[in-house]
XYZ file of C-alpha atoms in Angstrom:
410
model
C 0.000 0.000 0.000
C 1.450 3.406 -0.992
C 1.286 6.292 1.439
C -0.793 9.114 0.074
C -1.165 12.697 1.167
C -3.368 13.280 4.170
C -5.105 16.118 2.394
C -6.988 16.465 -0.846
C -5.401 19.838 -1.653
C -3.804 19.817 -5.121
C -0.077 20.362 -5.514
C 0.769 23.973 -6.396
C 4.339 24.683 -7.591
C 4.205 28.326 -6.447
C 2.964 27.302 -3.014
C 5.618 24.579 -2.821
C 8.435 27.044 -3.485
C 7.142 29.653 -1.035
C 6.464 27.204 1.802
C 9.758 25.411 1.268
C 11.721 28.681 1.492
C 10.138 29.672 4.802
C 10.556 26.254 6.381
C 14.157 25.776 5.242
C 15.026 29.324 6.368
C 13.590 28.642 9.821
C 15.543 25.403 10.133
C 18.736 27.167 9.076
C 18.330 30.095 11.506
C 17.270 28.024 14.511
C 19.922 25.342 13.995
C 22.634 27.962 13.553
C 21.689 29.049 17.057
C 21.403 25.486 18.362
C 24.772 24.256 17.093
C 26.455 27.508 18.035
C 25.259 27.014 21.599
C 25.917 23.279 21.695
C 29.540 23.632 20.586
C 30.382 26.315 23.158
C 28.182 25.551 26.169
C 30.744 23.591 28.181
C 33.457 26.159 27.418
C 31.195 29.053 28.420
C 30.189 27.347 31.666
C 33.822 26.642 32.469
C 34.680 30.301 31.872
C 31.887 31.189 34.322
C 33.869 29.296 37.015
C 31.564 26.290 37.397
C 33.377 23.118 38.452
C 33.349 19.852 36.473
C 30.421 18.362 38.404
C 28.312 21.491 38.013
C 29.071 21.703 34.290
C 28.036 18.059 33.831
C 24.772 18.748 35.671
C 24.023 21.881 33.635
C 24.761 20.153 30.320
C 22.454 17.312 31.361
C 19.663 19.758 32.273
C 19.904 21.373 28.860
C 20.086 18.051 27.021
C 17.062 16.604 28.810
C 14.854 19.674 28.456
C 15.591 20.336 24.793
C 15.063 16.665 23.856
C 12.063 15.521 25.902
C 10.172 18.573 27.208
C 7.820 18.493 24.220
C 6.625 14.953 24.970
C 4.148 15.890 27.756
C 3.343 19.156 25.939
C 2.512 17.519 22.592
C -1.301 17.219 23.064
C -1.536 20.952 23.811
C 0.698 21.765 20.846
C -1.675 19.772 18.630
C -4.463 22.132 19.692
C -2.453 25.330 19.156
C -1.925 27.041 15.765
C 1.445 25.687 14.686
C 2.994 29.030 13.690
C 2.092 30.361 17.149
C 3.722 27.330 18.796
C 6.867 28.007 16.736
C 6.888 31.636 17.904
C 6.326 30.673 21.547
C 9.149 28.131 21.423
C 11.587 30.528 19.761
C 10.818 33.429 22.117
C 11.199 31.116 25.126
C 14.563 29.904 23.800
C 15.687 33.474 23.143
C 14.597 34.660 26.591
C 16.368 31.715 28.203
C 19.658 32.502 26.480
C 19.452 36.214 27.313
C 18.819 35.237 30.924
C 21.753 32.822 30.775
C 23.977 35.667 29.593
C 23.343 37.567 32.828
C 22.758 34.623 35.202
C 24.985 34.196 38.234
C 25.129 31.108 40.408
C 23.856 27.586 39.928
C 20.072 28.067 40.538
C 19.657 30.897 38.012
C 21.801 29.090 35.443
C 19.733 25.915 35.819
C 16.497 27.881 35.381
C 17.824 29.774 32.356
C 19.118 26.650 30.618
C 15.954 24.719 31.442
C 13.712 27.499 30.130
C 15.746 27.758 26.920
C 15.712 23.977 26.538
C 11.915 23.821 26.809
C 11.656 26.564 24.180
C 13.969 24.692 21.801
C 11.950 21.523 22.348
C 8.643 23.260 21.573
C 10.106 24.920 18.483
C 11.560 21.652 17.179
C 8.256 19.810 17.481
C 6.153 22.661 16.075
C 8.579 23.047 13.188
C 8.153 19.382 12.293
C 4.387 19.954 12.256
C 4.884 22.972 10.006
C 7.007 20.981 7.563
C 4.475 18.132 7.597
C 1.611 20.541 6.874
C 3.538 22.028 3.967
C 4.363 18.585 2.595
C 0.634 17.750 2.454
C 0.338 20.158 -0.473
C 3.708 19.470 -2.116
C 3.970 16.744 -4.712
C 7.643 15.975 -4.029
C 7.787 15.562 -0.278
C 11.235 13.973 -0.406
C 12.744 17.131 -1.891
C 11.378 19.264 0.964
C 12.834 16.997 3.636
C 16.106 16.692 1.712
C 16.429 20.497 1.761
C 15.679 20.491 5.491
C 18.517 17.992 6.000
C 20.846 20.180 3.931
C 19.979 23.305 5.956
C 20.663 21.494 9.239
C 24.052 20.292 7.996
C 24.977 23.769 6.742
C 24.134 25.098 10.199
C 26.266 22.407 11.839
C 29.221 23.109 9.551
C 29.073 26.902 9.973
C 27.859 27.540 13.514
C 30.338 25.499 15.562
C 33.602 26.969 14.206
C 32.140 30.484 14.105
C 30.905 30.326 17.698
C 34.177 28.793 18.900
C 36.095 31.585 17.132
C 34.355 34.195 19.297
C 34.429 32.104 22.474
C 38.196 31.594 22.103
C 38.476 35.392 22.172
C 36.441 35.677 25.358
C 33.107 36.743 23.830
C 31.024 34.093 25.599
C 28.188 36.459 26.411
C 28.018 37.798 22.858
C 27.610 34.252 21.524
C 24.665 33.690 23.878
C 23.027 36.924 22.743
C 23.609 35.989 19.091
C 21.980 32.586 19.669
C 19.012 34.306 21.325
C 18.705 36.718 18.389
C 18.762 33.868 15.847
C 15.937 32.032 17.619
C 13.804 35.152 17.969
C 14.401 36.110 14.327
C 13.452 32.609 13.169
C 10.232 32.665 15.193
C 9.195 36.149 14.106
C 9.884 35.532 10.401
C 7.915 32.284 10.409
C 5.013 33.751 12.361
C 4.851 36.781 10.075
C 4.610 34.460 7.069
C 2.265 31.922 8.675
C -0.207 32.240 5.781
C 2.372 30.505 3.567
C 1.618 27.195 5.314
C -2.142 26.857 6.005
C -2.768 24.456 8.836
C -4.883 21.337 8.629
C -7.260 19.834 11.129
C -6.562 20.572 14.804
C -6.948 18.198 17.720
C -9.934 18.629 20.001
C -9.190 16.118 22.762
C -7.747 17.319 26.064
C -4.510 15.889 27.420
C -4.595 12.283 28.567
C -2.502 9.154 28.234
C -5.254 7.909 25.921
C -4.167 10.456 23.293
C -0.766 8.766 23.072
C -2.258 5.273 23.076
C -4.678 6.238 20.303
C -1.796 7.457 18.133
C 0.171 4.272 18.801
C -2.785 2.241 17.523
C -2.622 3.947 14.117
C -1.906 1.342 11.388
C 1.780 0.922 10.699
C 2.959 3.324 13.386
C 4.351 0.808 15.869
C 6.106 -1.095 13.092
C 7.831 2.041 11.862
C 8.575 3.057 15.467
C 10.724 -0.107 15.631
C 12.272 0.477 12.183
C 13.182 4.049 13.132
C 14.807 2.777 16.325
C 16.891 0.319 14.269
C 18.184 3.108 12.038
C 19.228 5.347 14.908
C 20.837 2.384 16.699
C 23.111 2.015 13.659
C 23.595 5.770 13.281
C 24.740 6.035 16.905
C 28.031 4.383 15.934
C 29.140 7.360 13.812
C 29.754 9.774 16.690
C 30.682 7.201 19.315
C 32.515 4.062 18.188
C 34.096 5.761 15.174
C 35.544 8.408 17.512
C 37.125 5.696 19.697
C 38.345 3.744 16.679
C 40.062 6.751 15.088
C 41.545 8.232 18.266
C 42.486 5.069 20.196
C 42.960 2.247 17.679
C 44.243 4.231 14.680
C 45.932 6.792 16.969
C 44.898 9.627 14.643
C 42.771 12.061 16.678
C 43.544 14.890 14.269
C 41.678 13.053 11.510
C 38.378 12.915 13.390
C 37.369 16.552 12.818
C 37.945 16.391 9.036
C 35.987 13.123 8.874
C 32.948 14.762 10.486
C 33.389 17.749 8.169
C 33.250 15.328 5.225
C 30.011 13.941 6.675
C 28.386 17.387 6.830
C 29.683 18.572 3.444
C 28.548 15.403 1.670
C 24.999 16.015 2.886
C 25.109 19.668 1.834
C 26.444 18.930 -1.666
C 24.944 15.537 -2.505
C 21.650 15.215 -0.588
C 19.349 16.358 -3.409
C 21.106 14.172 -5.982
C 21.003 11.113 -3.727
C 17.322 11.760 -2.991
C 16.506 11.927 -6.714
C 18.461 8.746 -7.487
C 16.899 6.919 -4.554
C 13.430 7.904 -5.775
C 14.183 6.429 -9.201
C 15.663 3.205 -7.853
C 12.836 2.616 -5.394
C 10.040 3.973 -7.656
C 8.796 6.170 -4.829
C 8.361 3.303 -2.347
C 9.828 4.905 0.754
C 10.280 1.728 2.788
C 12.483 0.350 0.013
C 14.696 3.407 0.530
C 14.845 2.708 4.265
C 15.881 -0.878 3.550
C 18.474 0.311 1.032
C 19.972 2.456 3.803
C 20.321 -0.693 5.927
C 22.151 -2.427 3.070
C 24.585 0.498 2.777
C 25.148 0.304 6.562
C 26.216 -3.328 6.091
C 28.852 -2.324 3.530
C 29.996 0.586 5.716
C 30.680 -1.703 8.662
C 32.343 -4.289 6.414
C 34.647 -1.603 5.009
C 35.832 -0.755 8.531
C 36.402 -4.480 9.150
C 38.242 -5.240 5.908
C 40.227 -2.126 4.988
C 43.487 -1.082 6.675
C 44.254 2.084 8.632
C 42.807 5.509 7.918
C 41.338 4.326 4.597
C 38.853 2.195 6.554
C 37.592 5.262 8.448
C 37.340 7.364 5.269
C 35.355 4.744 3.333
C 33.225 4.104 6.416
C 32.249 7.784 6.705
C 31.494 8.068 2.969
C 29.243 4.979 3.001
C 27.671 5.887 6.345
C 26.813 9.366 5.094
C 25.295 7.837 1.958
C 23.038 5.693 4.148
C 22.109 8.816 6.113
C 21.194 10.700 2.918
C 19.062 7.781 1.711
C 17.176 7.407 4.992
C 16.501 10.947 6.179
C 13.971 12.204 3.571
C 12.353 8.767 3.217
C 11.919 8.374 6.957
C 10.327 11.820 7.216
C 7.944 11.099 4.328
C 6.880 7.828 5.950
C 6.246 9.495 9.306
C 4.122 12.242 7.725
C 2.009 9.652 5.949
C 1.448 7.561 9.077
C 0.339 10.309 11.485
C -3.052 12.012 11.236
C -2.983 15.796 10.904
C -4.710 16.422 14.232
C -2.206 14.295 16.169
C 1.091 15.201 14.566
C 2.683 16.741 17.655
C 1.910 13.602 19.671
C 3.071 11.392 16.805
C 6.317 13.277 16.374
C 6.953 13.234 20.118
C 6.608 9.439 20.054
C 9.052 9.207 17.189
C 11.410 11.469 19.128
C 11.400 8.773 21.820
C 12.266 6.077 19.275
C 15.036 8.256 17.828
C 16.534 9.054 21.238
C 16.169 5.434 22.355
C 17.874 4.089 19.251
C 20.723 6.606 19.281
C 21.345 6.279 23.026
C 21.207 2.474 23.053
C 23.222 2.244 19.862
C 25.922 4.617 21.038
C 26.092 3.147 24.549
C 26.003 -0.503 23.496
C 28.434 0.159 20.661
C 31.006 1.833 22.885
C 30.680 -0.880 25.560
C 31.005 -3.686 23.000
C 33.924 -2.027 21.207
C 35.841 -1.345 24.420
C 35.321 -4.929 25.637
C 36.470 -6.424 22.337
C 39.411 -4.005 22.089
C 40.519 -4.848 25.643
C 40.625 -8.515 24.588
C 42.526 -7.781 21.394
C 39.552 -8.200 19.047
C 38.442 -4.602 18.449
C 38.294 -5.095 14.681
C 35.674 -7.823 15.152
C 33.218 -5.155 16.334
C 32.709 -3.968 12.754
C 31.868 -7.488 11.583
C 29.385 -7.896 14.446
C 27.818 -4.520 13.552
C 27.467 -5.614 9.904
C 25.715 -8.800 11.011
C 23.386 -6.745 13.225
C 22.559 -4.466 10.264
C 21.653 -7.591 8.246
C 19.410 -8.706 11.117
C 17.673 -5.304 11.192
C 17.143 -5.567 7.429
C 15.550 -8.995 7.866
C 13.293 -7.779 10.706
C 12.205 -4.811 8.580
C 11.277 -7.212 5.767
C 9.269 -9.283 8.224
C 7.519 -6.215 9.636
C 6.455 -5.035 6.174
C 4.770 -8.413 5.565
C 2.856 -8.364 8.844
C -0.516 -6.724 9.408
C 1.205 -4.162 11.656
C 3.429 -2.988 8.832
C 1.219 -3.308 5.787
C 0.544 0.438 5.701
C 4.242 1.260 5.391
C 5.406 1.706 1.808
């Protein structure tokens, strides 16, 4: 069964271009702020004379609030005009960072970071709703989500070195104010142009655990919840095990930064081309693209197992990034097609759980397994075991698509 649009609105090329520009611009502005903050937060907190334990606590507060705060808020966000939710989230984030700039002491810093984190979380979820609403009236959904992926990677490539440049010169407070300004600008621009993305049906039910259970009962959702977790379990190896492999086993820590730069630049330059080719190869069947990403993961892990030295890490990153470019737009298109318009915030919050669960378990289990094998002189065997696991995930995905639970995923 092919996923179809959740609305009967006809595709309009002029609308598609206008909506895509606003959404991609918002992603670029907000993620410039996010990555600028993320890359300098620990340094800024250290400069503010917090000790190691306090810094760890503050980083954890920010990480938890910006990742999971939207989960209990999702039912209310489904009932709020999405452009307003975007504005609220951005203004909260901006206010939190301005407060952080002038905060003194642990309690005020915790409150400022927590408030900013909640704002980022609300903005992220509302922005996904906005992109989903736009995609309902765009014929080529994959292109929209490919451009979103490109904008995020541009932000990652630009924001971190730029923010670190100013932090290294002692301008910690200016970086925080710049991050606040970027979030507020993103929210105001999107809200001012809210007519570019007309909203669909809104939720009417009040908050209850039943809202989440009802979404989980949607056909195909639980099956893709598992498939999404598999992908992020694999993806978790890129920023965890690869870092250990390059720095400890290959003894080449200076290579790690360029490898991650290659990852970001490949997405920026090649994402649209890979998305077009994937669409042709899979004939628009998005789950086939997801499964193709799993196949590429297998070859990525095998390359790390079979090739010698730095060449293994280079080929691994190239193949891994290719799998990322294949999966990201296809996964987003599948999610949009599986979640009803009136429950998209709840649906996206559930998928955020599967993403966080997969990435956390994948990264944690991968590091533990790699360290154990390396301590016993068999570190290279990790890559073979990871390739076998990717084959297993491919087989489970095939089984899920043939079951009643997964028959709506295509």
